[in-house]
Short mmCIF file of C-alpha atoms in Angstrom, two decimals:
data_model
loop_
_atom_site.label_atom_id
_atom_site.label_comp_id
_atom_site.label_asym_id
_atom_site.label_seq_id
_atom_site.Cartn_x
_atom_site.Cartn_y
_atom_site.Cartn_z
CA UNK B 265 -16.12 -7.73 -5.09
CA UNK B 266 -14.89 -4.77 -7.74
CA UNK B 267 -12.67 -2.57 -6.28
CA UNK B 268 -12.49 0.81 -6.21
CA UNK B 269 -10.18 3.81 -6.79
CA UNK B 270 -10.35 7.23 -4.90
CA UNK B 271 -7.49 10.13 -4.55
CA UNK B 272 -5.55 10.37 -1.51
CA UNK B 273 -6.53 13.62 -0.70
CA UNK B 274 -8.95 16.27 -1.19
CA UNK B 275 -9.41 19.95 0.19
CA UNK B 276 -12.77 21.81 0.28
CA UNK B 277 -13.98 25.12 1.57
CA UNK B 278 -16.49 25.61 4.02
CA UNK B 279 -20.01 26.57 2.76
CA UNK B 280 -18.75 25.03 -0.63
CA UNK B 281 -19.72 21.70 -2.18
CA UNK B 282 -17.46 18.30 -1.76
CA UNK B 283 -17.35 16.36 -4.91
CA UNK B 284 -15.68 13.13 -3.63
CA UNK B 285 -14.76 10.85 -6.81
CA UNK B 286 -14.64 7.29 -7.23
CA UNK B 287 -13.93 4.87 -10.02
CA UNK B 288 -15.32 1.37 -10.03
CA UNK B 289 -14.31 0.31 -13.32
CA UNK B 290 -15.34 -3.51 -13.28
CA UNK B 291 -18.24 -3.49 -11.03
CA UNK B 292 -20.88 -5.76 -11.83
CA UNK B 293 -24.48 -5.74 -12.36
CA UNK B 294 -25.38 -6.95 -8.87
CA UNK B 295 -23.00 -4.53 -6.86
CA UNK B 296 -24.04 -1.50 -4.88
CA UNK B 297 -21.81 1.28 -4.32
CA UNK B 298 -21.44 2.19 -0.79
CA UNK B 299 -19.82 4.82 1.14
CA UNK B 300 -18.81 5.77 4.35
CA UNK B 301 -16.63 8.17 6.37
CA UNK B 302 -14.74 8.01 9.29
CA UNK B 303 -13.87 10.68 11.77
CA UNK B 304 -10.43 10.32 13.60
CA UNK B 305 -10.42 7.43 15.59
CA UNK B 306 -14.04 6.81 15.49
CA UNK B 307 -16.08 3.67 14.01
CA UNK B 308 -16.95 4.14 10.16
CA UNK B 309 -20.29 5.79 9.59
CA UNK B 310 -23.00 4.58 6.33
CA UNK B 311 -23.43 8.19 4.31
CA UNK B 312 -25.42 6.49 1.49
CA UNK B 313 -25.75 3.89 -1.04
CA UNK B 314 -26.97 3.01 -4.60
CA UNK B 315 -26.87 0.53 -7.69
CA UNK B 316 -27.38 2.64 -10.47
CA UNK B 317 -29.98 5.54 -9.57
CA UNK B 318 -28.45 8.46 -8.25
CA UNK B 319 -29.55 8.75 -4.71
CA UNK B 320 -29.90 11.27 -2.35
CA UNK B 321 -30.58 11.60 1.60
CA UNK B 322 -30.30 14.11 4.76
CA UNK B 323 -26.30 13.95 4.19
CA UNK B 324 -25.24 13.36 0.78
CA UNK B 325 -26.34 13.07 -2.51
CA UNK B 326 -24.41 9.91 -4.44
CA UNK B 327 -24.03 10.43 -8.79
CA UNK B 328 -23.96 7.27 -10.18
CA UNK B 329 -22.62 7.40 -14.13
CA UNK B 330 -24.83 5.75 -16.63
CA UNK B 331 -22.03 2.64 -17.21
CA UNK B 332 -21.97 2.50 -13.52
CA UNK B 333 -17.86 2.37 -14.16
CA UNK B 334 -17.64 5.49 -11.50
CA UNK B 335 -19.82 7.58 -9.12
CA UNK B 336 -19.60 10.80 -7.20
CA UNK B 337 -20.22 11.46 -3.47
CA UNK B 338 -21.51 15.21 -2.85
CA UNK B 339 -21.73 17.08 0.19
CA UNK B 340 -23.59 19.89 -0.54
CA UNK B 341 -22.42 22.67 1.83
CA UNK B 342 -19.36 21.16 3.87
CA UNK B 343 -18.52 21.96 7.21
CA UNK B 344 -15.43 21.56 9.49
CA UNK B 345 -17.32 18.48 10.73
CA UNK B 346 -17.36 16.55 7.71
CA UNK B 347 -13.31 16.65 7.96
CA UNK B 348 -13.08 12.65 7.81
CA UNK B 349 -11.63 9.89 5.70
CA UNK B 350 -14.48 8.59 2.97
CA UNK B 351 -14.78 5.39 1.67
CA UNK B 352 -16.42 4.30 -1.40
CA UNK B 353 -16.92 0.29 -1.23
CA UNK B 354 -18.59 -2.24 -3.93
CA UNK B 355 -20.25 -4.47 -2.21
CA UNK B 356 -22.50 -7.58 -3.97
CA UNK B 357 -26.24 -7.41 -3.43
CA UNK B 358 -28.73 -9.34 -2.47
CA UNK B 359 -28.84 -13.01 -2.98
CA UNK B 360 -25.06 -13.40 -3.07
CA UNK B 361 -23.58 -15.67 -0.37
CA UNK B 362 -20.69 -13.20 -0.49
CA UNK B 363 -22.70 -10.83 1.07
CA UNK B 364 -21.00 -10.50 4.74
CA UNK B 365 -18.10 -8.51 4.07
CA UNK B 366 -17.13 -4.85 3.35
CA UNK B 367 -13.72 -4.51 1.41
CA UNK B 368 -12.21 -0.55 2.90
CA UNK B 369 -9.22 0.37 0.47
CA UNK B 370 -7.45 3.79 1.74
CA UNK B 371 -10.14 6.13 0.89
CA UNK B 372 -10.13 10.06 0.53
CA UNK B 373 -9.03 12.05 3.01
CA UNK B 374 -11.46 15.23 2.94
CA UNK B 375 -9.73 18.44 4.28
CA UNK B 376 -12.80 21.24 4.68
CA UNK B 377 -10.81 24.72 5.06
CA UNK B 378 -12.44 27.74 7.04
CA UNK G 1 -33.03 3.75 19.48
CA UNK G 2 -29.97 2.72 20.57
CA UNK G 3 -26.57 2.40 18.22
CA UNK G 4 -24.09 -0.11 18.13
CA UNK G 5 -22.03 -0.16 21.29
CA UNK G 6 -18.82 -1.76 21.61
CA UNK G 7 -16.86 -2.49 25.62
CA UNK G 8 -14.54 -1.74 26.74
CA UNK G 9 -13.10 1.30 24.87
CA UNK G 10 -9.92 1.12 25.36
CA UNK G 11 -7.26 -2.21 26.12
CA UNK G 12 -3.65 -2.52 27.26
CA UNK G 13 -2.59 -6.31 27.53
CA UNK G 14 1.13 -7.68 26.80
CA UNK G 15 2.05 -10.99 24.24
CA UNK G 16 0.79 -14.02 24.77
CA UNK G 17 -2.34 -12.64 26.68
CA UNK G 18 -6.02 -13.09 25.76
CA UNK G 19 -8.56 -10.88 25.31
CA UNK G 20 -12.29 -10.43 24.64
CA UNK G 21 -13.87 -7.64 23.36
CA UNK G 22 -17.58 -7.40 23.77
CA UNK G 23 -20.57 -5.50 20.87
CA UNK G 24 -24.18 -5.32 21.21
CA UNK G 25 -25.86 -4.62 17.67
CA UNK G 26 -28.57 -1.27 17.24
CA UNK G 27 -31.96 -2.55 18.25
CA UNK G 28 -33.07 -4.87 15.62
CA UNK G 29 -30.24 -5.85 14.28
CA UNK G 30 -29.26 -9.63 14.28
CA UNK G 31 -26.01 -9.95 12.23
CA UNK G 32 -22.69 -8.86 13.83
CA UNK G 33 -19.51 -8.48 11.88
CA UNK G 34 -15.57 -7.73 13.42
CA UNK G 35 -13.14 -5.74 11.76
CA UNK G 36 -9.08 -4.93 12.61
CA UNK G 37 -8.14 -1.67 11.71
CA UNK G 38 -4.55 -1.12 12.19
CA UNK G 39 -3.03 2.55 12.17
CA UNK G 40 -3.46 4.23 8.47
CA UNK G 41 -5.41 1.56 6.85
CA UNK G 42 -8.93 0.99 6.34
CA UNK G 43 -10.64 -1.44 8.38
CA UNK G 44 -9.74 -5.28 7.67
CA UNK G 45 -12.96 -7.98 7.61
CA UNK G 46 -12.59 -10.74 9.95
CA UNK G 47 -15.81 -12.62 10.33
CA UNK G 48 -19.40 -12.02 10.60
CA UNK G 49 -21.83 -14.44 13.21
CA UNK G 50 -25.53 -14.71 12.04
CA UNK G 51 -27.83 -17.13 14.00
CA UNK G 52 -25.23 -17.42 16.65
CA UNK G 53 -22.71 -19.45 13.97
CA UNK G 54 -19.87 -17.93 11.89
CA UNK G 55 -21.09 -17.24 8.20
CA UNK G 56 -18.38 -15.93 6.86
CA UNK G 57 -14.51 -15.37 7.81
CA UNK G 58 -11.62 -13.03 6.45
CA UNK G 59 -7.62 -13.52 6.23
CA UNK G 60 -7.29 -13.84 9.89
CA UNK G 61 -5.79 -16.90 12.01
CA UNK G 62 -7.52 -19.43 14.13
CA UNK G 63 -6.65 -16.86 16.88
CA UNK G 64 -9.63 -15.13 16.29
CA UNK G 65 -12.64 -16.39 17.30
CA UNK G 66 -16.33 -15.36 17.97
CA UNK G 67 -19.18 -15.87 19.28
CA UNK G 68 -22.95 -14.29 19.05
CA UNK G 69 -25.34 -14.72 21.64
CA UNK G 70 -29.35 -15.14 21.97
CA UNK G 71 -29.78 -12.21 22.30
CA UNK G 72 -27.44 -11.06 19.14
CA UNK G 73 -24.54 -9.62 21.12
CA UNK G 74 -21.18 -10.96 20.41
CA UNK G 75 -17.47 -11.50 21.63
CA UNK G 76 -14.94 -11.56 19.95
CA UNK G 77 -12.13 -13.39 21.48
CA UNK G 78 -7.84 -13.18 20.58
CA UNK G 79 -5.07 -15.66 21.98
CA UNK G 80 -2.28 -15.56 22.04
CA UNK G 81 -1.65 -11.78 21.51
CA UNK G 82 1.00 -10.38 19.37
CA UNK G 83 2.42 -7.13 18.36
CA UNK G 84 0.94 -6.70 15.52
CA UNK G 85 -2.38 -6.74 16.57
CA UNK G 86 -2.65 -3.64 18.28
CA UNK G 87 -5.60 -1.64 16.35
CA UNK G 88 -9.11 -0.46 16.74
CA UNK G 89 -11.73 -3.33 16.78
CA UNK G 90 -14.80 -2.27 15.11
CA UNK G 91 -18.04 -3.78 15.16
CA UNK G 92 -20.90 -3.65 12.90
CA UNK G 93 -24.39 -4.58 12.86
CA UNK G 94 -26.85 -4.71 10.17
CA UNK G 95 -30.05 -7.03 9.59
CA UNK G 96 -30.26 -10.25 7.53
CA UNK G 97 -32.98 -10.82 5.70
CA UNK G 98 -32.96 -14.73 4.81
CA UNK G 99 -29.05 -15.09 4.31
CA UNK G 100 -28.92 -11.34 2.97
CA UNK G 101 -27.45 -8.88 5.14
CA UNK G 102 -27.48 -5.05 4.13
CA UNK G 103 -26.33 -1.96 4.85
CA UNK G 104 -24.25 -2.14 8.40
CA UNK G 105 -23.92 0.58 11.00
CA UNK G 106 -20.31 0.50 12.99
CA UNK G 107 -19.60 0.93 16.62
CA UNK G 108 -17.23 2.81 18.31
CA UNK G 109 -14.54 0.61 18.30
CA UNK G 110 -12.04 -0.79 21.09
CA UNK G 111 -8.61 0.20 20.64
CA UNK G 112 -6.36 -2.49 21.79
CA UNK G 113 -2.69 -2.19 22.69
CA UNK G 114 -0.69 -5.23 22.77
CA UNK G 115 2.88 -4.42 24.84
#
Protein backbone atom coordinates (compact mmCIF):
# COMPACT_ATOMS: atom_id res chain seq x y z
CA UNK A 1 0.00 0.00 0.00
CA UNK A 2 1.33 3.82 -0.96
CA UNK A 3 1.68 5.80 1.85
CA UNK A 4 0.68 8.96 2.58
CA UNK A 5 1.85 12.35 3.91
CA UNK A 6 -0.33 14.90 5.93
CA UNK A 7 0.86 18.00 8.32
CA UNK A 8 0.86 17.61 11.90
CA UNK A 9 -1.39 20.18 12.57
CA UNK A 10 -3.97 22.36 11.27
CA UNK A 11 -6.23 25.25 12.75
CA UNK A 12 -9.60 26.34 11.26
CA UNK A 13 -12.29 28.79 12.19
CA UNK A 14 -15.68 28.00 12.86
CA UNK A 15 -18.22 28.65 10.02
CA UNK A 16 -15.04 28.53 7.72
CA UNK A 17 -13.97 25.76 5.35
CA UNK A 18 -11.23 22.88 6.38
CA UNK A 19 -8.98 22.11 3.56
CA UNK A 20 -7.19 19.00 4.98
CA UNK A 21 -4.14 18.07 2.53
CA UNK A 22 -2.67 14.92 1.65
CA UNK A 23 0.06 13.69 -0.62
CA UNK A 24 0.09 10.19 -2.01
CA UNK A 25 2.86 10.44 -4.29
CA UNK A 26 3.26 6.69 -5.48
CA UNK A 27 -0.19 5.47 -5.28
CA UNK A 28 -1.19 3.13 -7.80
CA UNK A 29 -3.84 2.66 -10.24
CA UNK A 30 -5.89 0.26 -8.12
CA UNK A 31 -5.74 2.29 -4.75
CA UNK A 32 -8.54 4.28 -3.20
CA UNK A 33 -7.93 7.08 -1.03
CA UNK A 34 -9.65 6.87 2.20
CA UNK A 35 -10.15 8.99 5.12
CA UNK A 36 -11.22 9.03 8.45
CA UNK A 37 -11.22 11.01 11.71
CA UNK A 38 -11.08 10.27 15.11
CA UNK A 39 -12.46 12.11 18.06
CA UNK A 40 -10.47 11.81 21.41
CA UNK A 41 -10.48 8.49 22.54
CA UNK A 42 -13.15 7.28 20.32
CA UNK A 43 -13.05 4.47 17.44
CA UNK A 44 -12.02 5.99 13.91
CA UNK A 45 -14.99 7.10 11.87
CA UNK A 46 -15.19 6.52 7.50
CA UNK A 47 -15.72 10.45 6.23
CA UNK A 48 -15.39 9.41 2.54
CA UNK A 49 -13.57 7.74 -0.14
CA UNK A 50 -12.52 7.85 -3.85
CA UNK A 51 -10.11 6.55 -6.72
CA UNK A 52 -9.86 9.31 -8.90
CA UNK A 53 -13.35 11.25 -9.14
CA UNK A 54 -13.72 13.81 -6.72
CA UNK A 55 -16.43 12.75 -4.40
CA UNK A 56 -18.69 14.27 -2.27
CA UNK A 57 -21.29 13.18 0.61
CA UNK A 58 -23.43 14.55 3.76
CA UNK A 59 -19.87 15.32 5.51
CA UNK A 60 -17.15 16.06 3.24
CA UNK A 61 -16.33 16.64 -0.10
CA UNK A 62 -12.79 14.67 -1.12
CA UNK A 63 -10.53 16.63 -4.34
CA UNK A 64 -8.75 14.15 -5.96
CA UNK A 65 -5.78 15.78 -8.40
CA UNK A 66 -5.80 14.64 -11.94
CA UNK A 67 -2.24 12.46 -11.36
CA UNK A 68 -3.95 11.15 -8.37
CA UNK A 69 -0.27 11.99 -6.61
CA UNK A 70 -2.42 14.06 -3.80
CA UNK A 71 -6.02 14.85 -2.73
CA UNK A 72 -7.85 17.26 -0.51
CA UNK A 73 -10.39 16.57 2.28
CA UNK A 74 -12.97 19.62 2.70
CA UNK A 75 -15.24 20.35 5.36
CA UNK A 76 -17.31 22.85 4.21
CA UNK A 77 -18.44 24.88 7.26
CA UNK A 78 -16.46 23.38 10.37
CA UNK A 79 -17.68 23.21 13.68
CA UNK A 80 -16.17 22.66 17.19
CA UNK A 81 -17.29 19.06 16.62
CA UNK A 82 -15.22 18.23 13.81
CA UNK A 83 -12.10 18.98 16.31
CA UNK A 84 -10.53 15.36 15.63
CA UNK A 85 -7.42 13.74 14.27
CA UNK A 86 -7.96 12.88 10.23
CA UNK A 87 -6.52 10.27 8.47
CA UNK A 88 -5.98 9.94 4.87
CA UNK A 89 -5.16 6.07 4.05
CA UNK A 90 -4.36 4.29 0.49
CA UNK A 91 -5.81 1.36 0.57
CA UNK A 92 -5.75 -1.38 -2.64
CA UNK A 93 -9.09 -2.08 -4.27
CA UNK A 94 -10.94 -4.63 -5.21
CA UNK A 95 -9.58 -7.90 -6.32
CA UNK A 96 -6.36 -7.55 -4.34
CA UNK A 97 -5.73 -10.25 -1.71
CA UNK A 98 -4.15 -7.40 0.24
CA UNK A 99 -7.31 -6.06 0.78
CA UNK A 100 -7.85 -6.62 4.76
CA UNK A 101 -5.83 -4.03 6.19
CA UNK A 102 -5.89 -0.21 6.77
CA UNK A 103 -2.29 1.35 7.16
CA UNK A 104 -3.10 4.82 9.89
CA UNK A 105 0.20 7.00 9.75
CA UNK A 106 -0.11 10.10 12.35
CA UNK A 107 -2.64 12.05 10.56
CA UNK A 108 -3.74 15.82 10.93
CA UNK A 109 -4.71 17.07 13.91
CA UNK A 110 -7.68 19.61 13.02
CA UNK A 111 -8.00 22.48 15.63
CA UNK A 112 -11.59 24.40 14.71
CA UNK A 113 -11.30 27.87 16.72
CA UNK A 114 -14.58 29.74 17.93
CA UNK B 1 -29.45 -0.30 12.40
CA UNK B 2 -27.18 -1.05 14.82
CA UNK B 3 -23.17 0.03 14.77
CA UNK B 4 -20.30 -1.83 15.66
CA UNK B 5 -20.16 -2.51 19.36
CA UNK B 6 -17.21 -3.52 21.15
CA UNK B 7 -17.35 -5.12 25.37
CA UNK B 8 -16.27 -4.36 27.71
CA UNK B 9 -15.18 -0.68 27.51
CA UNK B 10 -12.80 -0.42 29.67
CA UNK B 11 -9.93 -3.28 31.21
CA UNK B 12 -7.47 -3.27 34.09
CA UNK B 13 -5.50 -6.69 34.27
CA UNK B 14 -1.69 -7.05 35.53
CA UNK B 15 1.39 -9.14 33.40
CA UNK B 16 1.11 -12.35 32.61
CA UNK B 17 -2.81 -12.25 32.64
CA UNK B 18 -5.19 -13.05 29.76
CA UNK B 19 -7.75 -11.31 28.35
CA UNK B 20 -10.58 -11.35 25.79
CA UNK B 21 -12.14 -8.63 24.34
CA UNK B 22 -15.42 -9.22 22.64
CA UNK B 23 -17.03 -7.07 18.93
CA UNK B 24 -20.18 -7.67 17.21
CA UNK B 25 -20.03 -6.19 13.52
CA UNK B 26 -23.11 -3.43 12.22
CA UNK B 27 -25.93 -5.57 10.93
CA UNK B 28 -24.78 -7.08 7.78
CA UNK B 29 -21.51 -7.04 8.11
CA UNK B 30 -19.48 -10.37 8.02
CA UNK B 31 -15.74 -9.42 8.12
CA UNK B 32 -14.20 -8.32 11.46
CA UNK B 33 -10.80 -6.77 11.73
CA UNK B 34 -8.62 -5.84 15.32
CA UNK B 35 -6.49 -3.02 15.67
CA UNK B 36 -3.90 -1.80 18.77
CA UNK B 37 -3.76 1.69 19.12
CA UNK B 38 -1.27 2.71 21.61
CA UNK B 39 -1.24 6.39 23.08
CA UNK B 40 -0.32 9.07 20.12
CA UNK B 41 -0.23 6.76 17.26
CA UNK B 42 -2.64 5.75 14.77
CA UNK B 43 -4.22 2.52 15.06
CA UNK B 44 -1.89 -0.66 14.33
CA UNK B 45 -3.58 -3.74 12.02
CA UNK B 46 -3.52 -6.98 13.66
CA UNK B 47 -5.69 -9.43 11.84
CA UNK B 48 -8.92 -9.62 10.15
CA UNK B 49 -11.37 -13.15 10.49
CA UNK B 50 -13.70 -13.70 7.43
CA UNK B 51 -15.73 -16.99 7.31
CA UNK B 52 -14.84 -17.64 10.87
CA UNK B 53 -10.82 -18.21 9.77
CA UNK B 54 -8.00 -15.61 9.93
CA UNK B 55 -7.41 -14.01 6.37
CA UNK B 56 -4.99 -11.87 7.03
CA UNK B 57 -2.51 -10.95 10.06
CA UNK B 58 -0.27 -7.81 10.98
CA UNK B 59 3.22 -7.46 12.96
CA UNK B 60 1.81 -8.88 16.05
CA UNK B 61 2.98 -12.13 18.09
CA UNK B 62 1.38 -15.47 18.41
CA UNK B 63 -0.11 -13.81 21.56
CA UNK B 64 -2.80 -12.56 19.71
CA UNK B 65 -5.31 -14.60 18.63
CA UNK B 66 -8.96 -14.53 17.28
CA UNK B 67 -11.74 -15.95 16.66
CA UNK B 68 -15.19 -15.09 14.62
CA UNK B 69 -18.24 -16.76 15.32
CA UNK B 70 -21.51 -17.98 13.26
CA UNK B 71 -22.98 -15.45 13.78
CA UNK B 72 -19.92 -12.93 12.73
CA UNK B 73 -19.01 -11.70 16.21
CA UNK B 74 -15.51 -12.11 17.29
CA UNK B 75 -12.93 -12.33 20.26
CA UNK B 76 -10.05 -11.38 20.31
CA UNK B 77 -7.93 -13.06 22.81
CA UNK B 78 -4.09 -11.80 24.52
CA UNK B 79 -1.73 -14.04 26.79
CA UNK B 80 0.47 -13.47 28.41
CA UNK B 81 0.00 -9.66 28.99
CA UNK B 82 2.72 -7.19 28.97
CA UNK B 83 3.30 -3.59 29.50
CA UNK B 84 3.36 -2.55 26.44
CA UNK B 85 0.17 -3.53 25.43
CA UNK B 86 -1.90 -1.25 27.19
CA UNK B 87 -3.99 0.70 24.31
CA UNK B 88 -7.40 1.03 22.87
CA UNK B 89 -8.60 -2.13 20.94
CA UNK B 90 -10.62 -1.17 18.04
CA UNK B 91 -12.76 -3.18 16.01
CA UNK B 92 -14.00 -2.85 12.60
CA UNK B 93 -16.50 -4.34 10.45
CA UNK B 94 -17.13 -4.05 6.87
CA UNK B 95 -18.67 -6.60 4.21
CA UNK B 96 -16.77 -8.97 1.88
CA UNK B 97 -17.90 -9.41 -1.23
CA UNK B 98 -16.16 -12.75 -2.60
CA UNK B 99 -12.63 -12.21 -0.88
CA UNK B 100 -13.11 -8.28 -1.25
CA UNK B 101 -13.79 -6.41 1.75
CA UNK B 102 -14.57 -2.54 1.57
CA UNK B 103 -15.01 0.31 3.32
CA UNK B 104 -15.00 -0.62 7.33
CA UNK B 105 -16.90 1.14 10.09
CA UNK B 106 -14.93 1.09 13.71
CA UNK B 107 -16.27 0.45 17.12
CA UNK B 108 -15.81 2.08 20.14
CA UNK B 109 -12.91 0.53 21.26
CA UNK B 110 -11.80 -1.21 24.69
CA UNK B 111 -9.13 0.48 26.41
CA UNK B 112 -6.99 -1.98 28.14
CA UNK B 113 -4.57 -1.32 30.99
CA UNK B 114 -1.99 -3.80 31.65
CA UNK B 115 -0.39 -3.07 35.47
Amino acid sequence: DAKTTQPTSMDCAEGRAANLPCNHSTISGNEYVYWYRQIHSQGPQYIIHGLKNNETNEMASLIITEDRKSSTLILPHATLRDTAVYYCIVRVALGSSNTGKLIFGQGTTLQVKP
Amino acid sequence: DAGVTQSPTHLIKTRGQQVTLRCSPKSGHDTVSWYQQALGQGPQFIFQYYEEEERQRGNFPDRFSGHQFPNYSSELNVNALLLGDSALYLCASSLAQGVISVTQYFGPGTRLTVL
